[in-house]
Structures are given as structure tokens and as C-alpha cells.
CSV table of C-alpha atoms and ligand atoms in Angstrom, one decimal:
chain,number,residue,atom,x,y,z
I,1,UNK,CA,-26.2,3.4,-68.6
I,2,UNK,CA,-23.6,2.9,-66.4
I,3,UNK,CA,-21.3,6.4,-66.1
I,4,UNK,CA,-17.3,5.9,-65.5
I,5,UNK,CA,-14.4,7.8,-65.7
I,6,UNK,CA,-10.9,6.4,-66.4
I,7,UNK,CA,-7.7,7.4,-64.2
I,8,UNK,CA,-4.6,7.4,-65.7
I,9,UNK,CA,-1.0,8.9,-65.2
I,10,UNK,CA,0.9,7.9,-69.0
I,11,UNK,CA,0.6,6.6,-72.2
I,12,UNK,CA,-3.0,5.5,-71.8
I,13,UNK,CA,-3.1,1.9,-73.9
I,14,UNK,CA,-5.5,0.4,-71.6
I,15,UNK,CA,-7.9,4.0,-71.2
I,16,UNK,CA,-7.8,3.4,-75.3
I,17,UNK,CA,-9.2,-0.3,-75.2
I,18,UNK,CA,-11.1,0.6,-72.8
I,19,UNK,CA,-12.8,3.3,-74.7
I,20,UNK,CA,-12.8,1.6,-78.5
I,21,UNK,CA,-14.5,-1.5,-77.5
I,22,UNK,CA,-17.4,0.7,-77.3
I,23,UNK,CA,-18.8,-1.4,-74.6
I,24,UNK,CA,-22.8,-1.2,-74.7
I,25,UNK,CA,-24.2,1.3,-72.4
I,26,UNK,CA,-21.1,2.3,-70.9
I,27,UNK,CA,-20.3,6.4,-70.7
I,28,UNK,CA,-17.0,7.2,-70.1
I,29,UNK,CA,-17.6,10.7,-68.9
I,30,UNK,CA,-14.2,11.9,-68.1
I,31,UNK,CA,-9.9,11.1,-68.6
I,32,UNK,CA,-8.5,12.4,-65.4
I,33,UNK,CA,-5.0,12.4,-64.8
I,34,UNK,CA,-2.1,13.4,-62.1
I,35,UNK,CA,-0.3,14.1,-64.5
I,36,UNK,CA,-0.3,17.2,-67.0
I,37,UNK,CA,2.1,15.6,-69.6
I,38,UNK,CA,-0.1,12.2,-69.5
I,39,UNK,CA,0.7,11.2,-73.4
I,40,UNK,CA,-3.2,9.4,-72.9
I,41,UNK,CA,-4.9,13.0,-72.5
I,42,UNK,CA,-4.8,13.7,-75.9
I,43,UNK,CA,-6.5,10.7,-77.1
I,44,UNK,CA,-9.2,11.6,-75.0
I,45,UNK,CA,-9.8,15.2,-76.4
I,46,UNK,CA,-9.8,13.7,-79.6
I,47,UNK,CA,-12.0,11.3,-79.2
I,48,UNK,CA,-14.3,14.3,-78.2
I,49,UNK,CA,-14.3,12.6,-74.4
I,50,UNK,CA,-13.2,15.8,-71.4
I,51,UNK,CA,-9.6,15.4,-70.5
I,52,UNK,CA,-9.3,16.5,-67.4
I,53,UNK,CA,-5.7,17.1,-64.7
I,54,UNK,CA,-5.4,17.0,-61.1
I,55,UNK,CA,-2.1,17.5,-60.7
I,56,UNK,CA,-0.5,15.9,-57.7
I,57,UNK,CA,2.0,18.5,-57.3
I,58,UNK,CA,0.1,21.1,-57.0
I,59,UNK,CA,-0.9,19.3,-53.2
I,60,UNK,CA,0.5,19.5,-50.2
I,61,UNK,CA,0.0,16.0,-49.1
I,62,UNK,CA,-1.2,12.6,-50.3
I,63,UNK,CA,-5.1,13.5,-48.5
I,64,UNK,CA,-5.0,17.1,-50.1
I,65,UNK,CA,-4.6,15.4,-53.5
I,66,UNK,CA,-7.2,12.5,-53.0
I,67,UNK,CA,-9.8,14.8,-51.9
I,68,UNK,CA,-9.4,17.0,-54.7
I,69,UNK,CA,-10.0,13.9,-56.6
I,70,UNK,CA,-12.6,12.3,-55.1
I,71,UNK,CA,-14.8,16.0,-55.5
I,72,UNK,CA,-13.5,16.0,-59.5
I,73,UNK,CA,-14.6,12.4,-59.9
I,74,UNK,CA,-17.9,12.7,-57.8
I,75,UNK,CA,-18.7,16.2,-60.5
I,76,UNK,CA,-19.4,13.2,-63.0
I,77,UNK,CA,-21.9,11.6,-60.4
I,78,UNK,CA,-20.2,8.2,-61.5
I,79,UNK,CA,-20.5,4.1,-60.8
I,80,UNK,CA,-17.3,2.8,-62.0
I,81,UNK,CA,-13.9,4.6,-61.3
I,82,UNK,CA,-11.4,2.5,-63.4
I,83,UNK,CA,-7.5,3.1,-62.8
I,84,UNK,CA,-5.8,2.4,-65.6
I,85,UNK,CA,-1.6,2.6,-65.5
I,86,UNK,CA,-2.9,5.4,-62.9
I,87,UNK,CA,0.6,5.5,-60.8
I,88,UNK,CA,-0.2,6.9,-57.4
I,89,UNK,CA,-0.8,5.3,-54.0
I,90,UNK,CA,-4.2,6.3,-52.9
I,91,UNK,CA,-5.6,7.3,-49.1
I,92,UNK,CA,-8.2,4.4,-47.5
I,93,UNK,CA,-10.9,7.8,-47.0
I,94,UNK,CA,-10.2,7.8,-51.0
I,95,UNK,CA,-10.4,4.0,-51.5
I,96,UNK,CA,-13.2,3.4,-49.0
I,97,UNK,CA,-15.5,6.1,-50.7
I,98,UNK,CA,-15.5,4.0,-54.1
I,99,UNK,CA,-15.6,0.4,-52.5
I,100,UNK,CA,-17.0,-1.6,-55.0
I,101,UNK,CA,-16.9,0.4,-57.5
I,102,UNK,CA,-12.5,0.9,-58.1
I,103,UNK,CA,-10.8,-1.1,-60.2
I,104,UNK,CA,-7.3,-1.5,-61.1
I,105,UNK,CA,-5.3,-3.8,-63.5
I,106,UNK,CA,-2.0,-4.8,-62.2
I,107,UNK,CA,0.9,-5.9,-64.8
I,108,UNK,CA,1.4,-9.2,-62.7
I,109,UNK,CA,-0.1,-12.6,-61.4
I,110,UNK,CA,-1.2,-11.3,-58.0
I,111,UNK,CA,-0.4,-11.8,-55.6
I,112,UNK,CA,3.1,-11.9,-56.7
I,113,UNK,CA,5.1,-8.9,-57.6
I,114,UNK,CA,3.2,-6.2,-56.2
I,115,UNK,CA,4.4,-2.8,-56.8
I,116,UNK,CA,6.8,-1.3,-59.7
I,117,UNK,CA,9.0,-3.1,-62.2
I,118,UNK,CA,7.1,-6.1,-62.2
I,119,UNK,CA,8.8,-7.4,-65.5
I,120,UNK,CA,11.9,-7.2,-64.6
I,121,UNK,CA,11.3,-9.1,-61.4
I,122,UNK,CA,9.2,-11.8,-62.8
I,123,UNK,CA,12.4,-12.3,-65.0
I,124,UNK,CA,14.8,-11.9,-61.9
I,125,UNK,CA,12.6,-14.5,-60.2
I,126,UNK,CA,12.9,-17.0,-63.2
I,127,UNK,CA,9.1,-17.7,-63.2
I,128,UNK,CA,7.7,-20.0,-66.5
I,129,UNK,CA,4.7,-17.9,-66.5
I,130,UNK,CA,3.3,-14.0,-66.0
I,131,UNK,CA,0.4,-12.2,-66.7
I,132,UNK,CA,-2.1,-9.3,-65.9
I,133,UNK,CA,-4.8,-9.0,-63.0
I,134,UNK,CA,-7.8,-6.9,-62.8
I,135,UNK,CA,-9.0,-6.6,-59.3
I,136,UNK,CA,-11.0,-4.2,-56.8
I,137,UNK,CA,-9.1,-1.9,-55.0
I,138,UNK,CA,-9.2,-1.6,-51.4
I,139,UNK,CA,-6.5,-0.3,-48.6
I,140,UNK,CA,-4.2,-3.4,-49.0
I,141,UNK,CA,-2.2,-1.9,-52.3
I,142,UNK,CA,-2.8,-4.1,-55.1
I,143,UNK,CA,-4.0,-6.6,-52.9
I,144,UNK,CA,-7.7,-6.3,-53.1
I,145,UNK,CA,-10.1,-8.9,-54.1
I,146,UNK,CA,-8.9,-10.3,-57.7
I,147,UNK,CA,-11.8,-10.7,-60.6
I,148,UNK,CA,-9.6,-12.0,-63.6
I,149,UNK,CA,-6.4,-12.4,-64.9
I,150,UNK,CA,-4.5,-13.9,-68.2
I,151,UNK,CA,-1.4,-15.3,-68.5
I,152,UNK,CA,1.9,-15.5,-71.0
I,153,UNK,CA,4.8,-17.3,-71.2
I,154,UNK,CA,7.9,-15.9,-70.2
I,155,UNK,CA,9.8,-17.1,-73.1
I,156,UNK,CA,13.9,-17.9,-73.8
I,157,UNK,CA,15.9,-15.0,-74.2
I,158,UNK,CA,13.1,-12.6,-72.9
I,159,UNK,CA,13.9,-9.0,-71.5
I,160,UNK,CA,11.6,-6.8,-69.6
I,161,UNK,CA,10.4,-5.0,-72.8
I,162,UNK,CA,9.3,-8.0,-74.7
I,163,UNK,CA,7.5,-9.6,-71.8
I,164,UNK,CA,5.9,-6.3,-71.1
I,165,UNK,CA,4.7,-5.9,-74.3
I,166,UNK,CA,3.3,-9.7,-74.9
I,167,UNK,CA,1.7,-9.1,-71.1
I,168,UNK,CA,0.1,-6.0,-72.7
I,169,UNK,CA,-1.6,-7.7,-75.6
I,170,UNK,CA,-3.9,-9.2,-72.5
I,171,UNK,CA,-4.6,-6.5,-70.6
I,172,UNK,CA,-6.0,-4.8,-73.7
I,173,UNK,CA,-8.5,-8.0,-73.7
I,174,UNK,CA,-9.0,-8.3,-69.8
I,175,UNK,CA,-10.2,-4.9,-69.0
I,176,UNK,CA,-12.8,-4.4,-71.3
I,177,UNK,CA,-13.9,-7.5,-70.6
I,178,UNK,CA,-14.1,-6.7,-66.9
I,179,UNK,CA,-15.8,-3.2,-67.5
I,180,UNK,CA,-18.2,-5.2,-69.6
I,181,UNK,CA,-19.0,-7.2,-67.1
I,182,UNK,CA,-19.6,-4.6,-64.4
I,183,UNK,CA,-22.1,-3.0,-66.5
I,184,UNK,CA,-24.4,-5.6,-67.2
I,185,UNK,CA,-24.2,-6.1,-63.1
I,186,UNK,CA,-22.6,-9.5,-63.4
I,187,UNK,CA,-19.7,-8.3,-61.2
I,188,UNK,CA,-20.0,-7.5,-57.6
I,189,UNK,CA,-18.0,-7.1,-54.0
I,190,UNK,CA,-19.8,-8.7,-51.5
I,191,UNK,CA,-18.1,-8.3,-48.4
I,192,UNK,CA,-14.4,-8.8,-49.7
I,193,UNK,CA,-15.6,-11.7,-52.1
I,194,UNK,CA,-15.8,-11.4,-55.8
I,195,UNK,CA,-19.2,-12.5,-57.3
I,196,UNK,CA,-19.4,-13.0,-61.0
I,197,UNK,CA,-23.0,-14.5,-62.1
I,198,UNK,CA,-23.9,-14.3,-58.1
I,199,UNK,CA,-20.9,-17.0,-58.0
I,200,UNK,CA,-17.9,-16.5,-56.1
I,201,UNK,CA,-14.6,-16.0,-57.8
I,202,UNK,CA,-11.4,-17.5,-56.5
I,203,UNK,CA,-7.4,-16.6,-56.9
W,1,GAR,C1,0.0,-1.0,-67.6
W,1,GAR,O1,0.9,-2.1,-67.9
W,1,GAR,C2,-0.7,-1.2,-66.3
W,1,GAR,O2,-1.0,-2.6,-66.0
W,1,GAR,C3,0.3,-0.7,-65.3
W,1,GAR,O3,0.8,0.4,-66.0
W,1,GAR,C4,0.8,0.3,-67.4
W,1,GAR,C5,0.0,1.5,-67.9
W,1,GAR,O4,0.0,1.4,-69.3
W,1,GAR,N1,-0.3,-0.4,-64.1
W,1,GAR,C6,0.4,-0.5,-62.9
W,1,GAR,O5,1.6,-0.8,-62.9
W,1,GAR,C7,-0.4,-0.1,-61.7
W,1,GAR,N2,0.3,-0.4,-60.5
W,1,GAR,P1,-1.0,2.3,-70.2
W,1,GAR,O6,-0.9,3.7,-69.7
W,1,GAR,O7,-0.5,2.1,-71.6
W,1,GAR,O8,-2.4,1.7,-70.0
């Protein structure tokens, strides 16, 4: 059985895909968020999962917060720590304590548009194409080791909402998929290389 917890800082649409594709032998032991007004909590309680807040602003500094964290996280002796729409840079100590075992999804094609308000750049950019990526997270902010990603069509007469919301369709699909494949042990870091089936995966 492989034990997780999902990080999350909103609305929680991916936490909720995550947690109804009722992905064989995965326990999702915990919701934790930053934040106490996190719209996704109360899903959790009601599916009967422990919703639980760290909030950031009741830390003094970026390290305070992440080591608060890390000890709630590590209470649920977990494998998998999956941050999903969970909006806060995190410290290397943090991201080098769970290496190989963080992952994040990322509302662009990495490694373009890093950061915030990726619609509205991909739109400002004028690309044809734009999508989701689920990768490992390591120091370089959402630019560690990529394990999948789908694509969309950025479509005539788009605006930020619309291609947000035909981007999330896919995530919905990609991250259980990914989680899926984590806990048959088909998905590994080796090094900073992505294995999937023992093969390497390339971005
Ligand atoms: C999602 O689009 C996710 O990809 C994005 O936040 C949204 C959260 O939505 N994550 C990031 O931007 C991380 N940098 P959700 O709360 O409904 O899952």
C-alpha cells in the first residue's frame, strides 16, 4: 500500500481526481493545506479523509513554515507527497527531504511558462499549443525532471478562462495516471532521470 498525502492551497480539482479514481492500493492519509480558507478542505472531511492546515502565516519565515511541514507530513510516515495547485515556493532542506518522492503538476508545457498566470502568457505568446506537466520537484522551481504531460489546442478567440479550463480537463487525467503509476513502482528518479518501466523518459 503505498501512503500519500495531497498538498493543496485552493479549490482542490486535481486533490478530487486524485482521490475519486480510487487508485488501487493507494492511501491518501491526509489534505494538508497553507491555507485555512482552502475551498478543497472540505471535500476532504467529507470524504471522511483528515483535513489538515499549516498555515503559512502563522511563520516567521519561508524555513519556519517548511519545517513545520515536513514534521506534519512525516506524522503520516508517507511515500508520495503530491502538490496539487499547492501555491508556495518551497526550501531545498524541504525539497531535498522528499527527493523522489514530490510531485507537482504545472498548468504549462514545461519548460515554458514557469511560474504564475501561465494562460494568459501562453495567449500573450501566441503559441498553437499548451498543456499540463506532471514532474518531480527538486530546487530548480518547476524545473525538475518531467514524467508526463498532455496537450490542447489554444483555439480562435480563446481567453485565459477557456484555455484554463480545457487545460484542466487533462490534468484531471494526467495526475492520477501518474500517482498510478508510482504505486505500482513503475516510476522512479534515478539520479535526475525519469524512469518509467526501468526506461528513461525524455522532455
Ligand atoms: C491547477 O491548474 C494546477 O495545475 C495549478 O494550480 C491549479 C490548482 O487547481 N498549479 C500551479 O500553478 C502550481 N505552480 P486545483 O486546486 O483545482 O487543483
Amino acid at each position: 500500500m503505498l501512503s500519500t498525502v495531497i498538498l493543496i492551497s485552493g479549490r482542490g480539482t486535481n486533490m478530487k481526481a486524485i482521490v475519486e479514481a480510487q487508485i488501487p492500493n493507494v492511501q491518501i492519509k491526509a489534505i494538508i493545506s497553507n491555507d485555512p480558507e482552502a475551498k478543497g478542505l472540505e471535500y476532504a472531511k467529507q470524504q471522511g479523509i483528515e483535513a489538515v492546515v499549516v498555515n503559512h502565516k502563522e511563520f516567521a519565515n519561508r524555513s519556519a513554515f517548511d519545517t513545520a511541514l515536513k514534521a506534519c507530513i512525516d506524522q503520516f510516515e508517507v511515500d508520495l507527497v503530491i502538490l496539487a495547485g499547492f501555491m508556495r515556493i518551497l526550501t531545498p532542506d524541504f525539497v531535498q527531504h522528499y527527493r523522489g518522492r514530490l510531485l507537482n503538476i504545472h498548468p504549462s508545457l514545461l519548460p515554458l511558462f514557469k511560474g504564475l498566470h501561465t494562460h494568459e502568457r501562453a495567449l500573450e505568446a501566441g503559441v498553437k499549443e499548451h498543456g499540463v506537466s506532471v514532474h518531480f520537484v527538486t530546487e530548480d522551481l518547476d524545473g525538475g525532471p518531467i514524467i508526463a504531460q498532455a496537450r490542447v489546442p489554444v483555439l480562435e478567440g480563446d481567453d485565459a478562462d477557456a484555455l484554463a479550463g480545457r487545460v484542466l480537463v487533462q490534468e484531471h487525467q494526467i495526475y492520477p495516471k501518474v500517482v498510478q503509476w508510482f504505486a505500482e513502482g513503475r516510476l522512479k528518479l534515478q539520479d535526475s532521470q525519469v524512469l518509467l518501466d526501468g526506461e528513461a523518459v525524455t522532455f
